[in-house]
Short mmCIF file of C-alpha atoms in Angstrom, two decimals:
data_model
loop_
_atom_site.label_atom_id
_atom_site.label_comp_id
_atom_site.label_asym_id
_atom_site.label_seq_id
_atom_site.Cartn_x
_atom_site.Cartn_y
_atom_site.Cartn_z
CA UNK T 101 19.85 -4.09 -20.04
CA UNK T 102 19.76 -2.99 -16.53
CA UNK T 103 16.15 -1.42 -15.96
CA UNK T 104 15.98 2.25 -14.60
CA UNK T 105 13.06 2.88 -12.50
CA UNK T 106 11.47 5.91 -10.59
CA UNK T 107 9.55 4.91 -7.57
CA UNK T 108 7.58 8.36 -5.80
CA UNK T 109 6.51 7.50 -1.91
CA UNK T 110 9.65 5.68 -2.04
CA UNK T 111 10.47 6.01 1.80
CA UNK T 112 6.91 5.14 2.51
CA UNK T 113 5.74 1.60 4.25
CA UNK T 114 5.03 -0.14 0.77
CA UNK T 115 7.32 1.68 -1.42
CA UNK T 116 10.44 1.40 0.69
CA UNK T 117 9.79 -2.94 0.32
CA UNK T 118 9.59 -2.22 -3.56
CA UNK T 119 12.70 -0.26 -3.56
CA UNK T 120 14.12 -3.03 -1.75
CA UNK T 121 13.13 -5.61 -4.03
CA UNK T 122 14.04 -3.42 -7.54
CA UNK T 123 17.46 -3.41 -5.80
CA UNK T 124 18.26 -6.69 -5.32
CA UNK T 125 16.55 -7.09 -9.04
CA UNK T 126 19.23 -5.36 -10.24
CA UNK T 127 17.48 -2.14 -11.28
CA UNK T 128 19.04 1.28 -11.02
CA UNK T 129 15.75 3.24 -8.81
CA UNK T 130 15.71 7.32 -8.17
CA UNK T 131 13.24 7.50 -5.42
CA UNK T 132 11.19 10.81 -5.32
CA UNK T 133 10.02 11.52 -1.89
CA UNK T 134 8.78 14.31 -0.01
CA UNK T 135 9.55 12.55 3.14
CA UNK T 136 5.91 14.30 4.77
CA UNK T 137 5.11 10.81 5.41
CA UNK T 138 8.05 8.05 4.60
CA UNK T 139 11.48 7.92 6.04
CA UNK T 140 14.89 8.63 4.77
CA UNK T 141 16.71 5.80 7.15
CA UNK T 142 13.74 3.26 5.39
CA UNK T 143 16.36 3.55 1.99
CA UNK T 144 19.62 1.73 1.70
CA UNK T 145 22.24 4.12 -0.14
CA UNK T 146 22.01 2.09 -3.28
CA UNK T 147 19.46 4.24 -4.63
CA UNK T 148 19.49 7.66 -5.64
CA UNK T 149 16.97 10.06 -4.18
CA UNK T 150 15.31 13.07 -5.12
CA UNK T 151 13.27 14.87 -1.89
CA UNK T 152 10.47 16.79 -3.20
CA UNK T 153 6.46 16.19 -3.91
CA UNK T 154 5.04 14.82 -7.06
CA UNK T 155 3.37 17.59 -8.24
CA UNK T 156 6.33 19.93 -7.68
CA UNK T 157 7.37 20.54 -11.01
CA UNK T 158 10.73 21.25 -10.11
CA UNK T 159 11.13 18.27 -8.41
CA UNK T 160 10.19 16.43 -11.11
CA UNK T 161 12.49 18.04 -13.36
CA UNK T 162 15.69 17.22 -11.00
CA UNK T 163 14.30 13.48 -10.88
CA UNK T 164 13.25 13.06 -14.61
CA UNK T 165 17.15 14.97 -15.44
CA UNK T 166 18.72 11.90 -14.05
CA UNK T 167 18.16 9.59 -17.27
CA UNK T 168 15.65 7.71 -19.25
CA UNK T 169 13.36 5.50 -17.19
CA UNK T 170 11.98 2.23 -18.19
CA UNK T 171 8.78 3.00 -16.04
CA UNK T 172 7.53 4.60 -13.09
CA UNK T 173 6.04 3.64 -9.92
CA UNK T 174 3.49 5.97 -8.48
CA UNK T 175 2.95 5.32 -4.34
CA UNK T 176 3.20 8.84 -3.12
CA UNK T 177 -0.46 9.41 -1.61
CA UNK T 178 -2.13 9.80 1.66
CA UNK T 179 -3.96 7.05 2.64
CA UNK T 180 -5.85 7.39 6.20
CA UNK T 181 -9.53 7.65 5.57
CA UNK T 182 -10.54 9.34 8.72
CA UNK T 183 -8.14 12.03 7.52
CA UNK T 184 -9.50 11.91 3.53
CA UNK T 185 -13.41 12.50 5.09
CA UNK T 186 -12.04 15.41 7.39
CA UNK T 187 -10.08 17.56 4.99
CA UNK T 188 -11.46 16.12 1.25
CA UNK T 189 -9.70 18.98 -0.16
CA UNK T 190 -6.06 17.86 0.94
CA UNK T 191 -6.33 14.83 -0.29
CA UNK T 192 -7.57 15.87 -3.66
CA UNK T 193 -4.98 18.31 -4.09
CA UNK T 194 -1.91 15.46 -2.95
CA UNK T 195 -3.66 12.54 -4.40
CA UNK T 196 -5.42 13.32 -7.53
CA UNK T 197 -4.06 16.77 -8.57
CA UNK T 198 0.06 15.81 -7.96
CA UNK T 199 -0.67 12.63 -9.43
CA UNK T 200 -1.69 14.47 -12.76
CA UNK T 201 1.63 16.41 -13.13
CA UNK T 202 2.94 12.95 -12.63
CA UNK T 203 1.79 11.50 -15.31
CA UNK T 204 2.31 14.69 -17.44
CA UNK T 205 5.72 14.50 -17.05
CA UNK T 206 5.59 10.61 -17.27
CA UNK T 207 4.21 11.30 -20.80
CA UNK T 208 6.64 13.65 -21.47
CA UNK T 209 9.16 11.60 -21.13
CA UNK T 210 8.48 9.09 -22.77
CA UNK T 211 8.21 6.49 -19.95
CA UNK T 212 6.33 3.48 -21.44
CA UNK T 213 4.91 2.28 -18.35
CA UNK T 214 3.05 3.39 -14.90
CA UNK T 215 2.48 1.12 -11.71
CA UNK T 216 0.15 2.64 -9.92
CA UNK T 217 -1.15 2.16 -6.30
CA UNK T 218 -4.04 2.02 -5.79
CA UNK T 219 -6.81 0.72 -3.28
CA UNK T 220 -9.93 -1.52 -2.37
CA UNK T 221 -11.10 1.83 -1.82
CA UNK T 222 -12.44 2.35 -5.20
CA UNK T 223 -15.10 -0.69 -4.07
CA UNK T 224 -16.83 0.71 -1.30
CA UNK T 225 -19.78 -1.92 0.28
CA UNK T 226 -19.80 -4.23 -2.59
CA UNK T 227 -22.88 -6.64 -2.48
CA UNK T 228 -20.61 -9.65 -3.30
CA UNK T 229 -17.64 -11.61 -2.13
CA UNK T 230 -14.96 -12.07 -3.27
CA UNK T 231 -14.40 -8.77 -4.81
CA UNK T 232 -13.77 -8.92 -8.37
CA UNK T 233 -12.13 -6.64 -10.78
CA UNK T 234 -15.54 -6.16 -12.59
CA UNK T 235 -17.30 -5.78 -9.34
CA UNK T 236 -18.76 -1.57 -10.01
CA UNK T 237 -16.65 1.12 -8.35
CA UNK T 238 -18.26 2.98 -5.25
CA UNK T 239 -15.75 4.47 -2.60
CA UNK T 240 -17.69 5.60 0.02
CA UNK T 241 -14.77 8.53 1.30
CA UNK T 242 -12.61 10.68 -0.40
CA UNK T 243 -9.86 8.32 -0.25
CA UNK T 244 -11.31 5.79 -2.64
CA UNK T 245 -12.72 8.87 -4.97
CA UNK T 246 -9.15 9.99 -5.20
CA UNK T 247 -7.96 6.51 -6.14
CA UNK T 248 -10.89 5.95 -8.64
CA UNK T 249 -9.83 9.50 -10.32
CA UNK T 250 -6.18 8.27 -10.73
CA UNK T 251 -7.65 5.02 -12.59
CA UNK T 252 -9.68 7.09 -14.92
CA UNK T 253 -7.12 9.51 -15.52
CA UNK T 254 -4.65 6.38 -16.40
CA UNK T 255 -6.85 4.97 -18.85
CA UNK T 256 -7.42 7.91 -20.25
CA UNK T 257 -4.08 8.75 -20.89
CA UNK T 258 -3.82 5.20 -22.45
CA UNK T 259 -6.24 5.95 -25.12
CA UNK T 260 -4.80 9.44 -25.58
CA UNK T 261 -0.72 8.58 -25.04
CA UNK T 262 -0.88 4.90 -25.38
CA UNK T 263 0.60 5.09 -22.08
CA UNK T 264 0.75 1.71 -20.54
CA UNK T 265 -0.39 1.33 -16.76
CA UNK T 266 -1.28 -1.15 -14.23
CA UNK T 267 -3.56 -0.47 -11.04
CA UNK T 268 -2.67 -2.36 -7.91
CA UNK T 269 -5.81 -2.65 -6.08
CA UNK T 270 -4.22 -3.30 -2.69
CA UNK T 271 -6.39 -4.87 0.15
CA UNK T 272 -4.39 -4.98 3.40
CA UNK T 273 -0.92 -4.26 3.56
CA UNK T 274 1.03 -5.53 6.16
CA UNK T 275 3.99 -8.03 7.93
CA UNK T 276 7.56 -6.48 7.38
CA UNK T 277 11.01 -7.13 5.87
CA UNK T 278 14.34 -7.56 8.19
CA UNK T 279 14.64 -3.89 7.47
CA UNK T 280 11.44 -2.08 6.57
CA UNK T 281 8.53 -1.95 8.45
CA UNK T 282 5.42 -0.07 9.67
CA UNK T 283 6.19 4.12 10.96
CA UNK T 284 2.83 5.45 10.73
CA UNK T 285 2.28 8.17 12.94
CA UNK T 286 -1.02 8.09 13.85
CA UNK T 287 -1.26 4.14 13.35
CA UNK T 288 -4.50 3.69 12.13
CA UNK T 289 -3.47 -0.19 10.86
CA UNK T 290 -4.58 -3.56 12.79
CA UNK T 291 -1.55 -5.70 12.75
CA UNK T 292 0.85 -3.00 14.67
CA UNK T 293 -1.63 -1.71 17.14
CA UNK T 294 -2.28 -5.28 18.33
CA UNK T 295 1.31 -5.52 17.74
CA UNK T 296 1.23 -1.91 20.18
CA UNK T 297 -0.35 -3.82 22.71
CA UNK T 298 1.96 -6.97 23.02
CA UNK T 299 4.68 -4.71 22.81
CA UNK T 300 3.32 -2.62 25.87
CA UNK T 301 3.11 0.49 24.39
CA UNK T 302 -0.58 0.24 24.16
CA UNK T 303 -3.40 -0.72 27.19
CA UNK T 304 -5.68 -2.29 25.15
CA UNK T 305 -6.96 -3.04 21.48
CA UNK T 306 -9.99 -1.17 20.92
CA UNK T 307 -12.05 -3.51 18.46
CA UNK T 308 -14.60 -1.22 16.29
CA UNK T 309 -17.86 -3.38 15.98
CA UNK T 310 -18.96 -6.88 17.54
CA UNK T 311 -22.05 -7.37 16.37
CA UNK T 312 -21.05 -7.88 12.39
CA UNK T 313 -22.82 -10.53 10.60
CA UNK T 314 -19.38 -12.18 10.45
CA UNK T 315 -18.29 -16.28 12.34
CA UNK T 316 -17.20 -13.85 15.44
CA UNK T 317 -18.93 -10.72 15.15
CA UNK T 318 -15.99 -9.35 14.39
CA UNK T 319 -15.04 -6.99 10.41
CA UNK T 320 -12.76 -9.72 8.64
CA UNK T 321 -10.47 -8.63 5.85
CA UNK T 322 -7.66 -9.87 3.05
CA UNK T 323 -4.25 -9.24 4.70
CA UNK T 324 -1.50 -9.42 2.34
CA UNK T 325 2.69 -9.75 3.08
CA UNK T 326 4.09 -5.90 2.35
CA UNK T 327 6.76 -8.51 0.68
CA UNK T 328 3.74 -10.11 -1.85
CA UNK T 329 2.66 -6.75 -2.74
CA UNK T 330 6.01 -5.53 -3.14
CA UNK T 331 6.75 -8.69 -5.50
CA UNK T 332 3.37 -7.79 -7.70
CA UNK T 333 5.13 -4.69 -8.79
CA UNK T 334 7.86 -6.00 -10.07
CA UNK T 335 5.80 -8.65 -11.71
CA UNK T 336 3.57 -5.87 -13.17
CA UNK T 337 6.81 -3.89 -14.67
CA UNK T 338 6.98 -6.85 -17.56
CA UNK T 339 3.05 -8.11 -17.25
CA UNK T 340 1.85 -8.20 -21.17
CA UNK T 341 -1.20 -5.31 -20.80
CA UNK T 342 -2.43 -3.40 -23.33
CA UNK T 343 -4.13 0.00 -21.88
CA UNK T 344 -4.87 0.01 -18.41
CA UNK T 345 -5.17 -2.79 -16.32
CA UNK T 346 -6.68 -2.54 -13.00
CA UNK T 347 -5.66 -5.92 -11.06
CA UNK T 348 -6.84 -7.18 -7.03
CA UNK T 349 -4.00 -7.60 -4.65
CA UNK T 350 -5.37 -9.75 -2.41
CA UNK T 351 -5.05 -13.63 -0.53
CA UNK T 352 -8.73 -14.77 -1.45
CA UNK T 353 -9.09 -15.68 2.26
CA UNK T 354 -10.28 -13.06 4.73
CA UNK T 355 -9.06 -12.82 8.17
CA UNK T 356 -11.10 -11.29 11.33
CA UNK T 357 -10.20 -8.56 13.73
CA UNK T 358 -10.46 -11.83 16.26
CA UNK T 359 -8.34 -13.75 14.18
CA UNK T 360 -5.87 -11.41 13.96
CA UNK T 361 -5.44 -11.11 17.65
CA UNK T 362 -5.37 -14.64 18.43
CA UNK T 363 -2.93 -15.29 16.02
CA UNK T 364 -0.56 -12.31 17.72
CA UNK T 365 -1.07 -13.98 21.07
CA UNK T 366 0.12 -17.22 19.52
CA UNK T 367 3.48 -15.85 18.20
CA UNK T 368 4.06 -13.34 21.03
CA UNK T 369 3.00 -15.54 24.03
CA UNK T 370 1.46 -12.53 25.12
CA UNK T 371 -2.22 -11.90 26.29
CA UNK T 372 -3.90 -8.94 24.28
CA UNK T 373 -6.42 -6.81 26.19
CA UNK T 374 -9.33 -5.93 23.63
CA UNK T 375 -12.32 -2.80 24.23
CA UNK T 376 -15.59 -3.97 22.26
CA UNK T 377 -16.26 -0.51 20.89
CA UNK T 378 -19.38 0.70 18.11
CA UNK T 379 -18.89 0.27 15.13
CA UNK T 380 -17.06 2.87 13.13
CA UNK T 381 -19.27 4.83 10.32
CA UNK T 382 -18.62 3.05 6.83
CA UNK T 383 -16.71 -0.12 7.50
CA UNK T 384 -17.94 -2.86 5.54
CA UNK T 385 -18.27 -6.18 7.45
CA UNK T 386 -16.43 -8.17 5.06
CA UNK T 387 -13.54 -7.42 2.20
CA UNK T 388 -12.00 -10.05 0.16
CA UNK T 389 -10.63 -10.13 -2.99
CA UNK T 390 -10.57 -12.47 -6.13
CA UNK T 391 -7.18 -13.17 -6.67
CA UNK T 392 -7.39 -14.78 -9.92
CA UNK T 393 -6.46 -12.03 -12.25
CA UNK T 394 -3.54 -11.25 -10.33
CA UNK T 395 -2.48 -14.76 -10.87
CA UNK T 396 -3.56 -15.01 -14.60
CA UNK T 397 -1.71 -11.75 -15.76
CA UNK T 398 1.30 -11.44 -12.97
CA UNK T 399 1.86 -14.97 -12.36
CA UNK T 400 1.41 -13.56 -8.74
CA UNK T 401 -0.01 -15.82 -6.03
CA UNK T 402 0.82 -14.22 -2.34
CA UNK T 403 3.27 -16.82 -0.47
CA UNK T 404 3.07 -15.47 3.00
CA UNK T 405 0.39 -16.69 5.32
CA UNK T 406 -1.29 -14.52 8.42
CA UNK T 407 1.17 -15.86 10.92
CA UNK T 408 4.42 -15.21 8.96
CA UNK T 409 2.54 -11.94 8.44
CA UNK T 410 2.63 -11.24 12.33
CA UNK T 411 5.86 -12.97 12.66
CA UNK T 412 7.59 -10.50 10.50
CA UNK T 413 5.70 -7.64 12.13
CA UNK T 414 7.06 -8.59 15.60
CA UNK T 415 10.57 -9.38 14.18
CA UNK T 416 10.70 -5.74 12.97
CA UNK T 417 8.98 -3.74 15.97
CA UNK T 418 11.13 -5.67 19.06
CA UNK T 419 14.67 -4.65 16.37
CA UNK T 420 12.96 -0.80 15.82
CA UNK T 421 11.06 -0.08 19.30
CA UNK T 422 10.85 3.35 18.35
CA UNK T 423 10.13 3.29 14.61
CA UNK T 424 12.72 4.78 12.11
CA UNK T 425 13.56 7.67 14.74
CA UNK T 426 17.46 5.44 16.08
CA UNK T 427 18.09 4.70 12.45
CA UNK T 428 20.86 6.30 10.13
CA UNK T 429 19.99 6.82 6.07
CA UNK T 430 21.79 3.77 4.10
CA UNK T 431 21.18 1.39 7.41
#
């Protein structure tokens, strides 16, 4: 039976790479997408689409309307923390309040199971390395809260619904696929601004913090393929869970901002300026996860390392020099 899927944030960075992948799967995916954030042209026209916002009820009644699902796959949010500590109350409302008539309708429908995206975040500063699923939840800005609520909410509706979910704790995000790629606009991630600067487009790399008690001084985190986290959905879709299951998408091995430059220069051949700046208010010095749930209940181990990471990234910025903006829908 071919499975029917509805993937919100769709034309977004991560979800467009799922969409990709439950296409060449063989599943039948209505993306819902308000496109405030994602990109029509980041969708081949094998999918159907639906534009509107997750907690638009109509919306959801036009996507919903289109057939039974075998699950859905929730990555509609905003995600820049900067932005989630200046307006709290706009990322509440997208985040945590849209996602609730999300799952109300989810229930409604009958839709057995819920992916859900969600974020490091929800750690904060933990005391320990790696990061483990067990390790106590303490975001530190409202972007984390809003993820946290969205867990809560899920297992709650699990006890109340039986409705079956799985949490994607994602650590870094990024790499590329021949066609989808990082649009973020302002670019708050490492990989493309370094990526910015190799490219030209940027002076210089401005490095937050070089005094961290870290091998370079430098704030070293778990970068994962788009393409690995992409795969741990699918994975997730037939994982055995009973409840809600909150699982670490992450390599195990943590990468610095130092690291991450020299590796650019290797696979550019291009010298990248760097400005030591202070640090920035709330970064941790270190996040890692344990990857060992992931592996136990996905069968999911990530297969790309940091340099196909920045080889992919490359690939797609020298094809898109200008994003999404030259591209045509169904390209």
């Amino acid at each position: 039976m071919t499975r029917r899927v509805l993937v919100t944030g769709g034309a977004g960075y991560i979800g467009s790479v799922v969409v990709e992948q439950l296409v060449e799967a063989g599943a039948q995916v209505v993306v819902l997408d308000d496109l405030s954030r994602g990109h029509r042209a980041a969708l081949s026209g094998k999918v159907a689409f639906v534009e509107g916002g997750v907690g638009d009820g109509a919306a959801l009644r036009r996507a919903f309307a289109t057939g039974a699902f075998d699950a859905v796959v929730h990555l509609a949010a905003f995600a820049l923390v900067a932005e989630s500590v200046a307006n709290p109350a706009l990322y509440f409302a997208n985040n945590v309040t849209a996602a609730r008539v999300l799952v109300d309708a989810t229930v409604a429908a009958r839709v057995p199971r819920f992916i859900f995206s969600s974020s490091c975040a929800v750690y904060g500063h933990p005391a320990a390395m790696p990061i483990r699923e067990e390790t106590p939840l303490a975001p530190i800005n409202p972007y984390g809260e809003t993820k946290r609520d969205v867990e809560a909410l899920l297992a709650e509706r699990a006890r109340r619904d039986g409705l079956h979910s799985v949490s994607l704790r994602y650590f870094n995000a990024a790499g590329a696929t021949a066609r989808c790629g990082e649009d973020h606009d302002p670019e708050t991630h490492l990989v493309p601004n370094v990526l910015g600067v190799a490219s030209g487009r940027r002076p210089a790399l401005d490095v937050f913090g070089t005094d961290y008690a870290t091998p370079d001084g430098t704030a070293v985190r778990d970068y994962v393929h788009v393409a690995d986290i992409a795969d741990a959905h699918l994975r997730a879709l037939d994982a055995t869970v009973a409840g809600a299951a909150v699982v670490n998408l992450g390599t195990g091995t943590g990468s610095s901002v130092r690291d991450v430059v020299r590796t650019v220069e290797a696979v550019t051949g291009r010298a990248i300026a760097t400005a030591s700046k202070p640090r920035r208010p709330g970064d941790p010095p270190v996040l890692v996860a344990a990857p060992e749930r992931a592996a136990g209940l996905l069968g999911w181990r990530p297969r790309h390392s940091l340099r196909e990471i920045v080889e992919t990234a490359w690939r797609w910025h020298q094809a898109h020099p200008r994003g999404y903006t030259e591209q045509t829908p169904g390209g």
